[in-house]
Structures are given as C-alpha cells and as structure tokens.
Tab-separated table of C-alpha atoms and ligand atoms in Angstrom:
chain	number	residue	atom	x	y	z
A	1	MET	CA	0.000	0.000	0.000
A	2	LYS	CA	2.732	2.379	1.049
A	3	LYS	CA	4.636	1.636	-2.136
A	4	VAL	CA	1.687	2.651	-4.312
A	5	ALA	CA	1.288	5.906	-2.399
A	6	LEU	CA	4.962	6.733	-2.910
A	7	THR	CA	4.784	6.041	-6.597
A	8	LEU	CA	1.780	8.309	-6.958
A	9	ALA	CA	3.539	11.059	-5.048
A	10	ALA	CA	6.537	10.741	-7.321
A	11	LEU	CA	4.277	10.945	-10.350
A	12	THR	CA	2.606	14.064	-9.029
A	13	LEU	CA	6.009	15.622	-8.485
A	14	LEU	CA	7.042	14.737	-12.012
A	15	THR	CA	3.982	16.225	-13.680
A	16	ALA	CA	4.167	19.302	-11.459
A	17	ALA	CA	7.697	20.029	-12.687
A	18	GLN	CA	8.010	23.683	-13.576
A	19	ALA	CA	8.939	25.120	-16.941
A	20	ARG	CA	12.065	27.272	-16.804
A	21	THR	CA	11.194	30.862	-16.030
A	22	TRP	CA	12.777	33.730	-17.921
A	23	ALA	CA	15.184	34.348	-15.023
A	24	GLU	CA	16.362	30.734	-15.118
A	25	ILE	CA	16.816	30.740	-18.885
A	26	LYS	CA	18.668	34.050	-18.806
A	27	GLN	CA	20.949	32.793	-16.086
A	28	SER	CA	21.784	29.609	-17.986
A	29	GLY	CA	22.620	31.646	-21.105
A	30	THR	CA	20.989	29.143	-23.480
A	31	ILE	CA	17.395	28.767	-24.610
A	32	LYS	CA	16.078	25.407	-25.783
A	33	ILE	CA	13.807	25.708	-28.822
A	34	ALA	CA	11.900	22.908	-30.514
A	35	THR	CA	10.676	22.646	-34.081
A	36	GLU	CA	9.862	19.914	-36.558
A	37	GLY	CA	12.476	20.484	-39.237
A	38	ALA	CA	10.312	19.124	-42.060
A	39	PHE	CA	8.033	22.006	-42.980
A	40	PRO	CA	9.646	24.047	-45.748
A	41	PRO	CA	10.073	26.960	-46.081
A	42	PHE	CA	9.356	27.548	-42.363
A	43	ASN	CA	11.495	24.931	-40.636
A	44	LEU	CA	13.530	22.295	-42.417
A	45	LEU	CA	16.706	20.297	-42.327
A	46	LYS	CA	19.104	20.935	-45.209
A	47	GLY	CA	21.422	18.007	-44.676
A	48	LYS	CA	22.277	18.463	-41.026
A	49	GLU	CA	21.571	22.160	-40.955
A	50	LEU	CA	18.322	23.385	-39.463
A	51	THR	CA	17.047	26.344	-41.454
A	52	GLY	CA	13.907	28.119	-42.660
A	53	PHE	CA	12.035	31.318	-41.890
A	54	GLU	CA	11.055	30.286	-38.358
A	55	VAL	CA	14.503	28.946	-37.517
A	56	ASP	CA	16.171	32.158	-38.666
A	57	LEU	CA	13.561	34.247	-36.882
A	58	ALA	CA	13.916	32.343	-33.597
A	59	ASN	CA	17.715	32.576	-33.830
A	60	ALA	CA	17.368	36.336	-34.310
A	61	LEU	CA	14.985	36.629	-31.341
A	62	ALA	CA	17.366	34.648	-29.126
A	63	LYS	CA	20.252	36.828	-30.214
A	64	GLY	CA	18.223	39.901	-29.329
A	65	LEU	CA	17.611	38.375	-25.910
A	66	GLY	CA	21.323	37.724	-25.455
A	67	LEU	CA	20.988	33.933	-25.511
A	68	LYS	CA	22.588	30.991	-27.256
A	69	VAL	CA	20.225	28.473	-28.825
A	70	GLN	CA	19.965	24.751	-28.437
A	71	TRP	CA	17.636	23.327	-31.103
A	72	VAL	CA	15.585	20.176	-30.635
A	73	THR	CA	13.679	18.499	-33.486
A	74	GLN	CA	10.583	16.395	-32.881
A	75	PRO	CA	7.815	14.968	-35.056
A	76	PHE	CA	5.147	17.694	-35.378
A	77	ASP	CA	2.571	15.738	-33.421
A	78	ASN	CA	4.878	15.469	-30.362
A	79	LEU	CA	5.946	19.097	-30.144
A	80	LEU	CA	3.311	20.470	-27.764
A	81	ILE	CA	3.367	17.325	-25.642
A	82	GLY	CA	7.133	17.707	-25.096
A	83	LEU	CA	6.541	21.318	-24.111
A	84	GLY	CA	4.189	20.131	-21.383
A	85	GLN	CA	6.968	17.801	-20.208
A	86	ASP	CA	9.500	20.665	-19.975
A	87	ARG	CA	11.773	19.187	-22.602
A	88	TYR	CA	12.409	22.632	-24.110
A	89	ASP	CA	11.472	26.247	-23.421
A	90	PHE	CA	9.333	27.032	-26.458
A	91	VAL	CA	8.130	25.696	-29.776
A	92	ILE	CA	8.206	27.439	-33.149
A	93	ALA	CA	6.686	25.152	-35.770
A	94	SER	CA	3.909	27.032	-37.567
A	95	HIS	CA	1.238	26.245	-35.000
A	96	GLY	CA	-2.023	28.030	-35.712
A	97	ILE	CA	-3.398	29.682	-32.591
A	98	THR	CA	-6.579	27.677	-31.973
A	99	PRO	CA	-8.968	27.486	-28.995
A	100	GLU	CA	-8.135	23.782	-28.674
A	101	ARG	CA	-4.379	24.360	-28.434
A	102	LEU	CA	-4.884	27.305	-26.083
A	103	LYS	CA	-6.248	24.832	-23.541
A	104	ALA	CA	-2.833	23.168	-23.430
A	105	VAL	CA	-0.254	25.906	-24.098
A	106	ASP	CA	0.139	29.685	-24.228
A	107	PHE	CA	0.938	31.407	-27.519
A	108	THR	CA	3.010	34.504	-28.247
A	109	ASN	CA	1.615	37.237	-30.460
A	110	PRO	CA	1.477	35.828	-34.002
A	111	HIS	CA	4.763	35.695	-35.905
A	112	TYR	CA	2.966	35.360	-39.241
A	113	CYS	CA	-0.481	35.126	-40.806
A	114	THR	CA	-1.426	32.589	-43.416
A	115	GLY	CA	-4.128	30.205	-44.587
A	116	GLY	CA	-4.807	26.580	-45.455
A	117	ALA	CA	-4.975	26.149	-49.233
A	118	VAL	CA	-6.266	23.430	-51.538
A	119	VAL	CA	-3.556	22.243	-53.942
A	120	THR	CA	-4.310	19.825	-56.735
A	121	LYS	CA	-3.297	18.722	-60.220
A	122	PRO	CA	-4.642	20.794	-63.135
A	123	GLY	CA	-8.332	19.968	-63.529
A	124	GLY	CA	-8.620	18.774	-59.913
A	125	PRO	CA	-10.779	20.202	-57.084
A	126	MET	CA	-9.902	23.841	-56.278
A	127	ASN	CA	-12.290	24.662	-53.420
A	128	ALA	CA	-14.486	23.219	-50.659
A	129	ALA	CA	-17.463	22.606	-52.961
A	130	ALA	CA	-15.326	20.752	-55.492
A	131	LEU	CA	-13.892	18.521	-52.743
A	132	ARG	CA	-17.218	16.687	-52.452
A	133	GLY	CA	-16.590	12.992	-53.119
A	134	LYS	CA	-12.816	13.522	-53.211
A	135	THR	CA	-9.853	12.207	-51.242
A	136	VAL	CA	-7.554	14.679	-49.519
A	137	ALA	CA	-4.083	14.322	-47.985
A	138	VAL	CA	-3.046	16.331	-44.891
A	139	GLN	CA	-0.383	16.223	-42.208
A	140	VAL	CA	-1.581	14.662	-38.954
A	141	GLY	CA	-2.245	16.880	-35.932
A	142	THR	CA	-2.644	20.028	-38.020
A	143	THR	CA	-5.312	22.663	-38.506
A	144	TYR	CA	-5.560	21.342	-42.083
A	145	LEU	CA	-6.956	18.085	-40.744
A	146	GLU	CA	-9.327	19.907	-38.393
A	147	ASN	CA	-10.647	22.118	-41.200
A	148	VAL	CA	-10.782	19.485	-43.926
A	149	ARG	CA	-12.999	17.412	-41.642
A	150	LYS	CA	-15.570	20.223	-41.787
A	151	VAL	CA	-15.824	20.064	-45.594
A	152	PRO	CA	-19.169	18.428	-46.412
A	153	GLY	CA	-19.245	15.252	-48.482
A	154	LEU	CA	-15.517	14.456	-48.530
A	155	LYS	CA	-14.864	10.883	-49.510
A	156	ASP	CA	-11.728	10.338	-47.436
A	157	VAL	CA	-8.967	12.138	-45.565
A	158	LYS	CA	-5.569	10.480	-45.573
A	159	THR	CA	-3.199	11.646	-42.835
A	160	PHE	CA	0.589	11.589	-43.037
A	161	PRO	CA	3.203	12.088	-40.306
A	162	LYS	CA	4.948	14.704	-42.446
A	163	ASP	CA	3.486	17.422	-44.627
A	164	THR	CA	5.961	16.570	-47.385
A	165	ASP	CA	4.573	12.997	-47.425
A	166	ALA	CA	1.075	14.391	-47.908
A	167	GLN	CA	2.397	16.424	-50.855
A	168	ALA	CA	4.057	13.326	-52.266
A	169	ALA	CA	0.724	11.477	-52.134
A	170	LEU	CA	-0.770	14.195	-54.354
A	171	MET	CA	2.138	14.008	-56.783
A	172	ALA	CA	1.808	10.214	-56.953
A	173	GLY	CA	-1.899	10.526	-57.746
A	174	ARG	CA	-2.963	8.675	-54.598
A	175	VAL	CA	-5.256	11.539	-53.532
A	176	ASP	CA	-7.216	14.232	-55.381
A	177	ALA	CA	-5.865	17.148	-53.365
A	178	TRP	CA	-3.465	18.168	-50.629
A	179	VAL	CA	-4.411	20.823	-48.088
A	180	GLY	CA	-1.495	22.697	-46.608
A	181	ASP	CA	-0.028	26.106	-45.942
A	182	LYS	CA	-0.551	28.615	-48.751
A	183	PHE	CA	3.140	29.613	-48.811
A	184	THR	CA	4.273	25.996	-48.855
A	185	GLY	CA	1.736	25.466	-51.643
A	186	LEU	CA	3.166	28.312	-53.696
A	187	ASP	CA	6.641	26.771	-53.346
A	188	LEU	CA	5.301	23.399	-54.454
A	189	VAL	CA	3.595	24.919	-57.483
A	190	LYS	CA	6.872	26.608	-58.436
A	191	ALA	CA	8.959	23.474	-57.885
A	192	GLN	CA	6.565	21.242	-59.841
A	193	LYS	CA	6.397	23.683	-62.767
A	194	GLY	CA	2.735	23.446	-63.693
A	195	LYS	CA	2.149	19.883	-62.506
A	196	VAL	CA	0.116	21.240	-59.571
A	197	VAL	CA	-2.055	24.321	-59.059
A	198	GLN	CA	-3.153	26.171	-55.951
A	199	GLY	CA	-6.877	26.648	-55.391
A	200	ASP	CA	-8.832	28.512	-52.709
A	201	LEU	CA	-8.022	28.988	-49.051
A	202	LEU	CA	-10.233	26.864	-46.794
A	203	PHE	CA	-9.437	29.002	-43.739
A	204	ASN	CA	-7.098	31.699	-42.414
A	205	GLU	CA	-4.907	31.375	-39.357
A	206	LYS	CA	-2.542	33.270	-37.112
A	207	ILE	CA	0.670	31.423	-36.315
A	208	GLY	CA	2.393	31.768	-32.949
A	209	MET	CA	5.181	30.372	-30.802
A	210	ALA	CA	4.076	28.164	-27.911
A	211	VAL	CA	5.337	28.227	-24.329
A	212	LYS	CA	4.252	25.989	-21.493
A	213	LYS	CA	0.906	27.077	-20.093
A	214	GLY	CA	1.490	29.682	-17.392
A	215	ASN	CA	5.093	30.539	-18.340
A	216	SER	CA	4.241	34.244	-18.431
A	217	SER	CA	7.774	35.524	-17.830
A	218	LEU	CA	9.104	33.794	-20.952
A	219	LEU	CA	6.016	34.766	-22.962
A	220	LYS	CA	6.580	38.427	-22.130
A	221	GLU	CA	10.239	38.328	-23.265
A	222	LEU	CA	9.404	36.529	-26.497
A	223	ASN	CA	6.668	39.030	-27.305
A	224	ALA	CA	9.047	41.901	-26.623
A	225	ALA	CA	11.773	40.349	-28.796
A	226	LEU	CA	9.255	39.730	-31.597
A	227	ALA	CA	7.939	43.308	-31.405
A	228	LYS	CA	11.500	44.570	-31.694
A	229	ALA	CA	12.267	42.367	-34.702
A	230	LEU	CA	9.037	43.553	-36.341
A	231	SER	CA	9.960	47.195	-35.858
A	232	ASN	CA	13.719	47.233	-36.482
A	233	GLY	CA	13.717	45.617	-39.930
A	234	THR	CA	14.997	42.174	-38.852
A	235	TYR	CA	11.645	40.521	-39.516
A	236	ALA	CA	11.040	42.325	-42.818
A	237	LYS	CA	14.449	41.264	-44.105
A	238	LEU	CA	13.897	37.582	-43.288
A	239	SER	CA	10.358	37.572	-44.609
A	240	THR	CA	11.416	39.109	-47.924
A	241	GLN	CA	14.270	36.632	-48.188
A	242	TYR	CA	11.943	33.639	-47.805
A	243	PHE	CA	8.684	34.821	-49.335
A	244	GLY	CA	9.421	37.912	-51.377
A	245	THR	CA	6.786	39.651	-49.255
A	246	ASP	CA	6.095	40.585	-45.641
A	247	VAL	CA	4.072	37.803	-44.005
A	248	ARG	CA	3.417	39.557	-40.678
A	249	CYS	CA	-0.214	39.779	-39.521
A	250	LYS	CA	-1.773	43.048	-40.579
B	1	LIG	N1	-0.351	25.669	-39.558
B	1	LIG	C1	-0.746	24.311	-39.427
B	1	LIG	C2	-1.204	24.031	-38.019
B	1	LIG	O1	-1.296	24.913	-37.241
B	1	LIG	C3	0.352	23.350	-39.816
B	1	LIG	C4	1.571	23.404	-39.007
B	1	LIG	C5	2.535	22.328	-39.431
B	1	LIG	N2	3.832	22.582	-38.912
B	1	LIG	C6	4.881	21.777	-39.099
B	1	LIG	N3	6.007	22.097	-38.583
B	1	LIG	N4	4.720	20.689	-39.794
B	1	LIG	O2	-1.471	22.933	-37.654
C-alpha cells in the first residue's frame, strides 16, 4: 500500500515540474527551442543544418535576448506534448493559434499570418465545394486536418506524419488534393512547374510560438523580442528573403 502511495507522489512531483522561467533561462545563457524540421520553407533540415524562416527568426529573437540556442527536433505531433513535459522552453513550428491548443499551451503574439490552401493537379478540385466525393491528404495533428474534416461530403482524408509525405501522395496521384499552408503550396507549385495548381483557401490562421501554459515571464520576453524584430527591420528582411513579401499579420 505504502509503495503505491509513494509512486503516486513521485508521479505528481514529475507532472508538477516547472517550466524554466525567464530568469532561469537568462541565467543559464541558453534557450532550448523545438521545431519539426520538415516544414519548408518555415522549418527544415538541409542536410544536417536546421534552417527556414522560423529557424532564422527564432535565432534572431534569441540573439536579441542575449541567448545561445539549443535546437531540438521532434515529429510535429509530439511538439506540444514535449513542451508540457518541460523538454524545451518554447516551440516554433507554424502552430495556428486555436482554442483547442490554447487549452494546453500559451501562444506569443502571431509571428505570421497565413491560410490553409487546396492544392491539386490541373483539372482537380480547387475549393471546398469541389472537394465533395474527393480524397484529400493532410499532415496529422494540423489545422488542415481539423478544417478538412468540416468540408461536407468528402470521400476520405488520408493523414501523413509529415506534410511533405502528404504532398508526395498528391504528386503520386494517390489523392485528389493536398491541403497545406498557402506559402508551402506556392513553393510546391513553383517546384513542380505546372504539374500542380493552388486553389482557394479553406481558412485563415494566425501562427504563434508556444510556451508551457502559465510561463508568463518567458512569454513576455518573447513578445518583446518579436515586437523589436518587427519594428527594427529584422523581420522584414527575413520575410522578404523567404517569401518575397512581408508575411506579418496586418
Ligand atoms: N499551420 C498548421 C497548423 O497549425 C500546420 C503546421 C505544421 N507545422 C509543421 N512544422 N509541420 O497545424
């Protein structure tokens, strides 16, 4: 009996572990940031090098905060769970700020605004109405999945661990459409040179960085660093480099 009680107490202690506060992070000199590393052009691995708009932006924010960065990569679906387990300080991986996610984590002010777009082969379904009776590929755990499920009359939704696998399913003709980020879609259209086309947006979303729920000291510093990057030209420079336009929320 006693043994069980001890184990439970230990478990409670474990789950009650605290996220690192801003003071603790600052003192250590290094911030631990998690991303997926498979979501071009936002976060991706080029060989062994982690790069992309969000990676560059987070590195710039950390620099502004006077910190070194330790990057951690995780499958997309595990990122917010690991945050709850204090495995890193924050997550930047194109998470849309949704009511559902806000139950589990806190989000910074948005670091970009975007939408979920339908991408298909020429002649394929270009909007929600045309998706009736069709099969769609999406990455698992995403707002694309959540929103595609609301489309009436869909035949099937196929989920993939990685967004790039969902795109590959479209290219291979295994689905009628892929729903993904509109900027990713534009890159795919360019790379495939006319073999795919981008249709309508199914929804719009604001993308933010996630901290552990209640980590208000870190949230405040990240928001301040983001505001600074937005006003001093750092953000505009990166955004133009990756997208040829400024993707901040307006
Ligand atoms: N914006 C979408 C969402 O909020 C997709 C994010 C996918 N991110 C990634 N790193 N694969 O769910």
